[in-house]
Coordinates of C-alpha atoms in Angstrom, one line a residue:
Chain R
M1 CA 0.0 0.0 0.0
T2 CA 1.3 3.4 -0.9
S3 CA 0.1 6.2 1.3
S4 CA -0.7 9.4 -0.4
T5 CA 1.2 12.5 0.8
P6 CA -0.5 15.9 0.9
S7 CA 1.0 18.4 -1.6
P8 CA 3.6 20.6 0.1
K9 CA 2.9 24.2 0.9
S10 CA 4.1 27.0 -1.3
V11 CA 5.4 24.8 -4.2
R12 CA 6.7 27.7 -6.3
T13 CA 8.8 29.2 -3.6
K14 CA 10.2 25.8 -2.8
R15 CA 11.1 25.2 -6.4
A16 CA 12.8 28.5 -6.7
T17 CA 14.8 28.1 -3.6
D18 CA 15.6 24.5 -4.6
G19 CA 17.1 25.8 -7.8
L20 CA 19.1 28.4 -6.0
T21 CA 20.4 25.8 -3.4
R22 CA 21.4 23.4 -6.2
G23 CA 23.2 26.2 -8.0
L24 CA 25.1 27.1 -4.8
H25 CA 25.9 23.5 -4.1
Q26 CA 27.4 23.1 -7.6
L27 CA 29.4 26.3 -7.2
G28 CA 30.7 25.0 -3.9
R29 CA 31.6 21.7 -5.3
Q30 CA 33.4 23.3 -8.3
T31 CA 35.4 25.6 -6.0
Q32 CA 36.3 22.6 -3.8
F33 CA 37.4 20.7 -6.9
Y34 CA 39.5 23.6 -8.1
A35 CA 41.1 24.1 -4.7
R36 CA 42.0 20.4 -4.5
T37 CA 43.4 20.4 -8.0
L38 CA 45.6 23.4 -7.2
Q39 CA 46.6 21.9 -3.9
S40 CA 47.8 18.7 -5.5
L41 CA 50.0 20.5 -8.1
G42 CA 53.1 19.6 -6.1
D43 CA 52.1 15.9 -6.2
A44 CA 51.7 16.1 -10.0
L45 CA 55.1 17.6 -10.4
V46 CA 56.9 15.4 -8.0
R47 CA 55.2 12.0 -7.9
Y48 CA 53.4 11.8 -11.2
R49 CA 56.1 13.4 -13.4
G50 CA 56.0 10.6 -15.9
E51 CA 52.3 11.1 -16.4
T52 CA 52.7 14.9 -16.7
I53 CA 55.3 14.5 -19.4
R54 CA 53.2 12.0 -21.3
L55 CA 50.3 14.4 -21.2
I56 CA 52.4 17.3 -22.4
A57 CA 53.5 15.3 -25.4
Q58 CA 49.9 14.2 -26.0
M59 CA 48.4 17.6 -25.8
G60 CA 50.9 19.2 -28.0
L61 CA 50.6 16.7 -30.8
G62 CA 47.0 15.6 -30.2
S63 CA 45.4 12.1 -30.1
G64 CA 43.1 10.2 -32.3
A65 CA 41.9 12.0 -35.4
L66 CA 43.3 15.3 -34.3
A67 CA 46.8 13.8 -34.3
L68 CA 46.4 13.2 -38.0
I69 CA 46.0 16.9 -38.8
G70 CA 48.8 17.8 -36.4
G71 CA 47.1 18.3 -33.1
A72 CA 46.5 21.5 -31.1
T73 CA 49.5 23.3 -32.6
V74 CA 48.2 23.1 -36.2
V75 CA 44.6 23.9 -35.1
I76 CA 45.5 26.9 -33.1
G77 CA 48.0 28.1 -35.8
F78 CA 45.2 27.8 -38.4
L79 CA 42.6 29.6 -36.3
T80 CA 44.9 32.5 -35.5
F81 CA 46.1 32.7 -39.1
A82 CA 42.5 33.0 -40.2
G83 CA 41.8 35.6 -37.4
G84 CA 44.7 37.6 -38.6
T85 CA 43.5 37.4 -42.2
V86 CA 40.1 38.7 -41.2
I87 CA 41.7 41.6 -39.4
A88 CA 43.6 42.4 -42.6
I89 CA 40.5 42.2 -44.8
Q90 CA 38.2 44.2 -42.5
G91 CA 40.9 46.6 -41.3
Y92 CA 42.3 47.3 -44.7
S93 CA 39.0 48.0 -46.3
S94 CA 37.9 50.2 -43.4
L95 CA 41.2 52.1 -43.3
S96 CA 41.2 52.7 -47.0
G97 CA 37.7 54.1 -46.6
I98 CA 39.2 57.1 -44.9
G99 CA 42.4 56.9 -46.9
V100 CA 44.9 55.8 -44.2
Q101 CA 45.5 52.2 -45.4
A102 CA 49.2 52.7 -44.6
F103 CA 48.2 52.1 -41.0
A104 CA 47.4 48.4 -41.7
G105 CA 50.7 47.5 -40.0
F106 CA 49.8 49.5 -37.0
V107 CA 46.4 47.8 -36.7
S108 CA 48.1 44.4 -36.9
A109 CA 50.6 45.3 -34.1
F110 CA 47.8 46.7 -32.0
V111 CA 44.7 44.5 -32.5
N112 CA 46.5 41.2 -33.2
V113 CA 48.6 41.3 -30.0
R114 CA 45.9 42.6 -27.7
L115 CA 42.7 41.0 -29.0
V116 CA 43.0 38.4 -31.7
A117 CA 45.9 36.3 -30.5
P118 CA 44.7 35.8 -26.8
L119 CA 41.0 35.4 -27.7
V120 CA 41.5 33.1 -30.6
A121 CA 44.2 31.1 -28.8
A122 CA 41.7 30.7 -25.9
I123 CA 39.1 29.4 -28.3
G124 CA 41.6 27.0 -29.8
L125 CA 42.8 25.8 -26.4
A126 CA 39.3 25.2 -25.2
A127 CA 38.4 23.3 -28.4
T128 CA 41.5 21.2 -28.6
I129 CA 43.2 20.3 -25.3
G130 CA 40.4 21.4 -23.1
A131 CA 37.6 19.4 -24.8
G132 CA 40.0 16.5 -25.3
A133 CA 40.7 16.4 -21.5
T134 CA 36.9 16.4 -20.8
A135 CA 36.3 13.6 -23.3
Q136 CA 39.1 11.5 -21.8
L137 CA 38.2 12.1 -18.2
G138 CA 34.5 11.7 -18.9
A139 CA 35.0 8.4 -20.6
M140 CA 37.2 7.3 -17.6
R141 CA 34.4 8.3 -15.2
I142 CA 31.7 6.5 -17.2
S143 CA 33.7 3.3 -17.4
E144 CA 34.5 3.6 -13.7
E145 CA 38.2 3.8 -14.2
I146 CA 38.5 6.8 -11.8
D147 CA 36.9 4.7 -9.1
A148 CA 39.3 1.9 -9.9
L149 CA 42.2 4.4 -9.5
E150 CA 41.0 5.4 -6.1
V151 CA 40.6 1.8 -5.0
M152 CA 44.2 1.3 -6.0
G153 CA 45.2 4.1 -3.7
I154 CA 46.1 6.6 -6.4
R155 CA 45.0 10.1 -5.7
S156 CA 42.7 10.6 -8.6
I157 CA 42.6 14.4 -8.6
A158 CA 46.4 14.7 -8.4
Y159 CA 47.0 12.0 -11.0
L160 CA 44.3 13.0 -13.5
T161 CA 43.5 16.7 -13.1
S162 CA 46.6 18.4 -11.6
T163 CA 48.8 16.7 -14.1
R164 CA 46.6 18.0 -16.9
L165 CA 46.7 21.5 -15.5
V166 CA 50.5 21.4 -15.4
A167 CA 50.6 20.0 -18.9
G168 CA 48.2 22.6 -20.1
V169 CA 50.3 25.4 -18.7
F170 CA 53.5 23.9 -20.3
V171 CA 51.8 23.4 -23.6
V172 CA 50.3 26.9 -23.8
V173 CA 53.8 28.5 -23.9
P174 CA 54.8 27.3 -27.4
L175 CA 51.2 27.3 -28.6
F176 CA 50.8 30.9 -27.8
C177 CA 54.0 31.7 -29.6
V178 CA 52.6 29.9 -32.6
A179 CA 49.3 31.8 -32.2
V180 CA 50.9 35.3 -32.2
V181 CA 53.3 34.5 -35.1
M182 CA 50.5 33.1 -37.2
A183 CA 48.1 36.0 -36.5
V184 CA 50.8 38.5 -37.5
V185 CA 51.9 36.5 -40.5
G186 CA 48.2 36.2 -41.6
T187 CA 47.7 39.9 -41.5
R188 CA 51.0 40.7 -43.2
L189 CA 50.4 38.2 -46.0
S190 CA 46.9 39.5 -46.8
V191 CA 47.9 43.1 -46.7
T192 CA 51.1 42.8 -48.6
V193 CA 50.3 40.0 -51.1
T194 CA 46.6 40.2 -51.6
Y195 CA 46.1 44.0 -51.3
G196 CA 49.6 44.8 -52.6
Q197 CA 50.7 47.2 -50.0
S198 CA 54.5 47.6 -50.1
T199 CA 56.2 45.5 -47.4
G200 CA 58.4 48.5 -46.4
V201 CA 55.4 50.6 -45.4
Y202 CA 53.7 47.7 -43.6
D203 CA 56.8 46.7 -41.7
H204 CA 57.7 50.3 -40.8
Y205 CA 54.3 50.9 -39.1
F206 CA 54.2 47.4 -37.6
N207 CA 57.7 47.7 -36.0
T208 CA 57.0 51.2 -34.8
F209 CA 53.9 50.3 -33.0
L210 CA 54.6 46.8 -31.8
N211 CA 54.9 47.1 -28.1
P212 CA 56.9 44.4 -26.4
L213 CA 55.3 45.0 -23.1
D214 CA 51.9 44.3 -24.7
L215 CA 53.2 41.0 -26.0
I216 CA 54.4 40.0 -22.5
W217 CA 51.0 40.9 -21.0
S218 CA 49.1 39.0 -23.6
F219 CA 51.4 36.1 -23.0
L220 CA 50.6 36.1 -19.3
Q221 CA 46.9 36.4 -20.2
A222 CA 47.2 33.3 -22.3
V223 CA 48.9 31.3 -19.5
F224 CA 46.1 32.5 -17.1
M225 CA 43.4 31.5 -19.5
A226 CA 45.1 28.0 -20.0
I227 CA 44.8 27.5 -16.2
V228 CA 41.1 28.5 -16.2
I229 CA 40.3 26.4 -19.2
M230 CA 42.0 23.3 -17.9
L231 CA 40.3 23.7 -14.5
I232 CA 36.9 24.0 -16.0
H233 CA 37.3 21.2 -18.6
T234 CA 38.7 18.8 -16.1
Y235 CA 35.9 19.5 -13.7
Y236 CA 33.2 18.7 -16.2
G237 CA 35.0 15.6 -17.4
F238 CA 35.7 14.4 -13.8
T239 CA 32.0 14.8 -12.8
A240 CA 30.5 13.5 -16.1
S241 CA 27.5 11.1 -15.6
G242 CA 24.8 9.5 -17.7
G243 CA 26.5 7.2 -20.2
P244 CA 28.0 8.1 -23.6
V245 CA 25.6 11.0 -24.1
G246 CA 26.7 12.3 -20.7
V247 CA 30.3 12.4 -21.9
G248 CA 29.3 14.3 -25.0
E249 CA 27.1 16.7 -23.2
A250 CA 29.9 17.3 -20.6
V251 CA 32.2 18.3 -23.4
G252 CA 29.7 20.7 -24.8
R253 CA 28.9 22.3 -21.4
A254 CA 32.6 22.6 -20.6
T255 CA 33.4 24.2 -23.9
R256 CA 30.8 26.9 -23.6
T257 CA 31.5 27.6 -19.9
S258 CA 35.2 27.9 -20.6
L259 CA 34.6 30.2 -23.6
I260 CA 32.5 32.5 -21.5
V261 CA 34.9 32.5 -18.6
S262 CA 38.0 33.0 -20.7
S263 CA 36.5 35.9 -22.6
F264 CA 35.6 37.5 -19.3
V265 CA 39.2 36.9 -18.2
T266 CA 40.4 38.6 -21.4
V267 CA 38.2 41.6 -20.6
A268 CA 39.3 41.8 -17.0
V269 CA 42.9 41.6 -17.9
S270 CA 42.7 44.1 -20.8
L271 CA 40.8 46.6 -18.7
A272 CA 43.2 46.2 -15.7
V273 CA 46.4 46.1 -17.7
Y274 CA 45.9 48.5 -20.6
G275 CA 43.5 50.9 -19.0
Q276 CA 42.3 53.8 -21.0
N277 CA 45.5 54.4 -22.9
G278 CA 46.9 52.6 -25.8
N279 CA 50.6 53.0 -24.9
F280 CA 51.3 54.6 -28.2
N281 CA 51.3 58.1 -29.7
L282 CA 49.7 58.1 -33.1
S283 CA 48.8 61.8 -33.3
G284 CA 52.3 62.8 -32.1
Chain Y
M1 CA 51.7 1.2 -44.4
V2 CA 51.6 3.9 -41.7
T3 CA 52.1 6.7 -44.1
T4 CA 49.4 5.5 -46.5
D5 CA 47.0 5.2 -43.5
T6 CA 47.8 8.7 -42.3
V7 CA 47.1 10.0 -45.8
K8 CA 44.0 7.9 -46.5
E9 CA 42.2 8.4 -43.2
P10 CA 41.6 12.1 -43.3
L11 CA 40.8 11.9 -47.0
R12 CA 38.2 9.2 -46.3
A13 CA 36.7 11.4 -43.6
V14 CA 36.5 14.4 -46.0
G15 CA 34.9 12.2 -48.6
G16 CA 32.4 10.8 -46.2
F17 CA 31.6 14.2 -45.0
Y18 CA 30.9 15.4 -48.6
A19 CA 28.8 12.4 -49.3
M20 CA 26.7 13.1 -46.2
C21 CA 26.3 16.7 -47.2
L22 CA 25.1 15.7 -50.6
D23 CA 22.7 13.1 -49.1
T24 CA 21.3 15.8 -46.8
L25 CA 20.8 18.2 -49.7
I26 CA 19.0 15.6 -51.7
A27 CA 16.9 14.6 -48.7
I28 CA 15.7 18.1 -47.9
P29 CA 12.9 18.2 -50.5
R30 CA 12.0 14.6 -50.0
R31 CA 8.8 13.7 -48.2
P32 CA 7.8 13.0 -45.5
F33 CA 9.5 16.0 -44.0
A34 CA 10.3 15.6 -40.3
W35 CA 8.4 18.7 -39.1
R36 CA 8.0 17.6 -35.6
E37 CA 11.7 16.9 -35.2
L38 CA 12.5 20.2 -36.9
I39 CA 10.4 22.1 -34.3
A40 CA 11.8 20.1 -31.4
Q41 CA 15.3 20.7 -32.6
T42 CA 14.8 24.4 -33.3
W43 CA 13.5 24.8 -29.8
F44 CA 16.3 22.7 -28.4
V45 CA 19.1 24.7 -30.2
A46 CA 17.5 28.0 -29.2
R47 CA 17.2 26.9 -25.6
V48 CA 20.8 25.8 -25.2
S49 CA 22.3 28.7 -27.2
L50 CA 20.4 31.8 -26.0
V51 CA 21.9 32.2 -22.5
P52 CA 25.5 31.4 -23.4
T53 CA 25.2 33.7 -26.4
L54 CA 24.2 36.6 -24.3
M55 CA 26.9 35.8 -21.8
L56 CA 29.5 35.7 -24.5
V57 CA 28.3 38.9 -26.2
V58 CA 29.1 41.1 -23.2
P59 CA 32.9 40.4 -23.0
F60 CA 33.3 40.4 -26.8
T61 CA 31.5 43.7 -27.2
V62 CA 33.3 45.3 -24.4
L63 CA 36.6 44.2 -25.8
T64 CA 35.9 45.3 -29.3
V65 CA 34.5 48.7 -28.3
F66 CA 37.2 49.2 -25.8
I67 CA 40.0 48.6 -28.3
I68 CA 38.3 50.6 -31.1
N69 CA 37.7 53.5 -28.7
I70 CA 41.3 53.6 -27.6
L71 CA 42.3 54.0 -31.3
L72 CA 39.6 56.6 -32.0
T73 CA 40.4 58.6 -28.9
E74 CA 44.0 58.6 -30.0
I75 CA 43.3 60.1 -33.4
G76 CA 40.8 62.5 -31.8
A77 CA 37.7 60.9 -33.3
A78 CA 36.0 59.5 -30.2
D79 CA 32.7 60.7 -31.6
F80 CA 32.9 58.1 -34.3
S81 CA 33.0 55.3 -31.7
G82 CA 29.5 54.4 -32.9
S83 CA 30.7 53.7 -36.4
G84 CA 33.6 51.7 -35.0
A85 CA 31.4 49.7 -32.7
A86 CA 28.8 49.0 -35.5
L87 CA 31.6 47.9 -37.8
G88 CA 33.2 45.6 -35.3
I89 CA 29.9 44.2 -33.9
V90 CA 27.8 43.8 -37.0
T91 CA 30.5 42.5 -39.3
Q92 CA 32.7 40.4 -37.0
T93 CA 31.6 39.9 -33.4
G94 CA 28.0 39.1 -34.2
P95 CA 28.6 36.2 -36.6
V96 CA 31.6 34.9 -34.7
V97 CA 29.9 34.9 -31.3
T98 CA 26.8 33.2 -32.8
V99 CA 28.9 30.6 -34.3
L100 CA 31.0 29.9 -31.2
V101 CA 27.9 29.3 -29.3
V102 CA 26.1 27.3 -32.0
A103 CA 29.2 25.1 -32.4
G104 CA 30.1 25.0 -28.8
A105 CA 26.6 24.4 -27.3
A106 CA 24.3 23.1 -30.0
A107 CA 26.6 21.2 -32.3
T108 CA 28.2 19.4 -29.4
A109 CA 24.9 18.3 -27.9
M110 CA 23.7 17.1 -31.4
C111 CA 26.9 15.2 -31.9
A112 CA 26.6 13.6 -28.4
D113 CA 23.0 12.6 -29.0
L114 CA 23.5 11.2 -32.5
G115 CA 26.8 9.5 -31.4
A116 CA 25.1 7.8 -28.5
R117 CA 22.3 6.6 -30.8
T118 CA 24.9 5.3 -33.3
I119 CA 26.8 3.2 -30.7
R120 CA 23.5 1.9 -29.4
E121 CA 22.8 0.9 -33.0
E122 CA 19.6 2.8 -33.1
L123 CA 20.4 4.2 -36.5
D124 CA 21.0 0.7 -37.9
A125 CA 17.6 -0.2 -36.5
L126 CA 16.0 2.7 -38.3
R127 CA 17.6 1.7 -41.5
V128 CA 16.3 -1.8 -41.1
M129 CA 12.8 -0.4 -40.7
G130 CA 13.3 1.5 -43.9
I131 CA 13.7 5.0 -42.4
D132 CA 16.5 7.0 -43.7
P133 CA 18.4 8.5 -40.7
I134 CA 19.6 11.4 -42.8
Q135 CA 16.1 12.3 -43.6
A136 CA 14.8 11.7 -40.1
F137 CA 17.6 13.2 -38.1
V138 CA 20.2 15.1 -40.1
V139 CA 17.9 17.3 -42.3
P140 CA 15.8 18.7 -39.4
R141 CA 19.0 19.3 -37.3
V142 CA 20.8 21.2 -40.1
I143 CA 17.8 23.3 -40.9
A144 CA 17.2 24.0 -37.2
A145 CA 20.7 25.1 -36.6
T146 CA 20.7 27.3 -39.7
I147 CA 17.4 29.1 -38.6
V148 CA 18.6 29.6 -35.0
A149 CA 22.0 30.9 -36.0
L150 CA 20.2 33.4 -38.3
L151 CA 18.0 34.5 -35.5
L152 CA 20.7 34.5 -32.8
N153 CA 22.8 36.8 -35.0
G154 CA 20.1 39.4 -34.8
C155 CA 20.0 39.1 -31.0
V156 CA 23.8 39.3 -30.8
T157 CA 23.9 42.4 -32.9
I158 CA 21.2 44.2 -30.9
F159 CA 22.8 43.2 -27.6
G160 CA 26.2 44.1 -28.8
L161 CA 25.2 47.6 -30.1
T162 CA 23.3 48.3 -26.9
G163 CA 26.2 47.1 -24.8
G164 CA 28.6 49.1 -26.9
F165 CA 26.5 52.1 -26.3
L166 CA 26.4 51.7 -22.5
F167 CA 30.2 51.0 -22.4
S168 CA 31.1 53.9 -24.7
V169 CA 28.8 56.4 -23.1
F170 CA 29.1 55.6 -19.4
F171 CA 32.7 54.4 -19.3
Q172 CA 34.5 56.2 -22.0
H173 CA 32.5 59.4 -22.1
V174 CA 31.4 59.4 -25.7
T175 CA 28.4 61.7 -26.5
P176 CA 25.3 59.4 -26.8
G177 CA 23.9 61.3 -29.8
A178 CA 27.2 61.0 -31.7
Y179 CA 27.4 57.3 -31.0
V180 CA 23.9 56.7 -32.4
S181 CA 24.3 58.9 -35.4
G182 CA 27.6 57.2 -36.2
L183 CA 26.1 53.7 -36.2
T184 CA 25.1 53.8 -39.9
L185 CA 28.1 55.6 -41.2
L186 CA 30.2 52.6 -42.2
V187 CA 27.6 49.8 -41.9
G188 CA 24.7 49.6 -44.2
L189 CA 22.5 47.1 -45.8
P190 CA 25.3 45.2 -47.6
E191 CA 27.2 44.6 -44.3
V192 CA 24.1 43.5 -42.5
A193 CA 23.2 41.2 -45.3
T194 CA 26.7 39.7 -45.4
A195 CA 26.6 39.1 -41.6
T196 CA 23.2 37.4 -41.8
A197 CA 24.3 35.2 -44.7
K198 CA 27.5 34.4 -42.8
S199 CA 25.8 33.3 -39.6
A200 CA 23.3 31.1 -41.6
L201 CA 26.3 29.5 -43.3
F202 CA 28.0 29.0 -40.0
G203 CA 25.0 27.4 -38.4
M204 CA 24.6 25.0 -41.4
A205 CA 28.3 24.1 -41.4
A206 CA 28.4 23.4 -37.7
A207 CA 25.3 21.2 -37.8
L208 CA 26.6 19.3 -40.8
I209 CA 29.9 18.6 -39.1
A210 CA 28.2 17.6 -35.8
C211 CA 25.8 15.2 -37.6
Y212 CA 28.6 13.7 -39.7
K213 CA 30.8 13.1 -36.6
G214 CA 27.7 11.8 -34.7
I215 CA 26.7 9.2 -37.2
S216 CA 30.2 8.0 -37.9
V217 CA 31.2 7.5 -34.3
G218 CA 32.7 4.3 -33.0
G219 CA 34.1 2.9 -29.8
G220 CA 32.0 3.4 -26.7
P221 CA 32.0 6.5 -24.4
Q222 CA 35.5 7.5 -25.3
G223 CA 34.5 7.4 -29.0
V224 CA 31.6 9.8 -28.3
G225 CA 33.7 12.1 -26.3
N226 CA 36.4 12.2 -29.0
A227 CA 33.7 12.7 -31.7
V228 CA 32.3 15.7 -29.8
N229 CA 35.9 17.1 -29.3
E230 CA 36.5 16.7 -33.0
T231 CA 33.2 18.4 -33.8
V232 CA 34.2 21.4 -31.8
V233 CA 37.7 21.6 -33.4
F234 CA 36.5 21.0 -37.0
S235 CA 33.5 23.3 -36.7
F236 CA 35.7 26.1 -35.3
M237 CA 38.2 25.6 -38.1
A238 CA 35.5 25.5 -40.8
L239 CA 33.9 28.7 -39.3
F240 CA 37.1 30.6 -39.3
L241 CA 37.7 29.6 -42.9
I242 CA 34.2 30.6 -43.9
N243 CA 34.6 33.8 -42.1
V244 CA 37.7 34.7 -44.1
I245 CA 36.0 34.0 -47.4
A246 CA 32.7 35.6 -46.5
T247 CA 34.4 38.7 -45.1
G248 CA 36.4 39.0 -48.3
V249 CA 33.3 38.6 -50.5
G250 CA 31.3 40.9 -48.3
V251 CA 33.9 43.7 -48.5
E252 CA 34.0 43.4 -52.2
V253 CA 30.2 43.4 -52.5
A254 CA 29.9 46.4 -50.2
K255 CA 32.2 48.5 -52.3

């Protein structure tokens, strides 16, 4: 016999507060996870060095079908090259609208370094090594490999997520170099080859306005974004549930969360670092 | 042996993808058209995409407007910040943000769903029953993503321009009237039309890639995870490529 229960009072209020509590719970769990990942960084570097090195190699060159096209390096290089090309096309046509197309080199030095390279590199990182980590960890969670690790006495967070975080930070250094170079080369090729601007004019304005300090800042920005992206992606992979669909959905959720968070990071860093001034004097 | 495999494998994937695109194209006018699935998918794509889109518009707009305004202030033309914002948002940020979300949120979910059905052999079961999975699943998904990308582009543009207005006027002290009157200086109908076409193309490409990766998945949960990962990577690459071409064409058309 099942006894019927009376419907609870104030259902809507309860539903609303339930949603809020669940959100807070999730936020708390995420924070706890991130804290434990960061805490176990030492373990990853000292005890699981072999695994870290293996992950660095895997992330740089990619696994599965991505390895066939050259892994994260080629993907990010391609994305930033395309981003630089778009800047050239849009920038050149807008500049020649007011007759100052000579400044194309300046636009490249300014916009590529500050905006295109970090943002597009973040997109590329999230899509390649981030989503890859979520897929791997999610599959491990679904097939109960993570539980097996814990049973064997291996610290799963240190072994799986902290090592990935360390590897991500190591990998982003060369990747971001590729990103900046490809963005700049993309713009230069389109402006000088497609639009036929003389390379001397382009290089003069590019070299004059390329600010090394900006480059260093955008580099630090990229490292910071790599940390954020790896944390988010490993969290979603580590907590995946619900069979193969669950893994796929976790990858999707992780990608869009990390895109949003990393663009907010870009904004925060840009506003904090660059402020209202451009660190250049165009009008003399 | 290894070298022929590494050459053949991507080629085969590209060929399979083209074949599926052609199949989809042929299946679009064929009856019965999966109306119910189309409506369900459109609602689904819109639901998963709307909030992330609006969340992503804010930082992208602020960044674009911020950087353009620094430039304009430097050459003493801060009053044209509306023109700069409109140019940046309508031609680039709008379509790109739309696509990042459609690829990151909707395409991944589609791929996961189709991939799971593939490894559970549901698609084979459909084929046995004489139902074409392309017609039943792929066509409605591709059309849904195209429609939603088109509509989202409008939302993104409106939100972006409003956000740009707030940021320029309240943080960077641009005159509100000058911002508004500058909006239409560089951006007119051709630019808007190009951006709209671009976002529709993006949505279609992302959905096609997601469906291809979904129905050609193999190898358990790890396989589905990898397929979704590849969906994200390939759709972003396709989108950036399309963006370059579409921007080039758009600039020429607008002249």
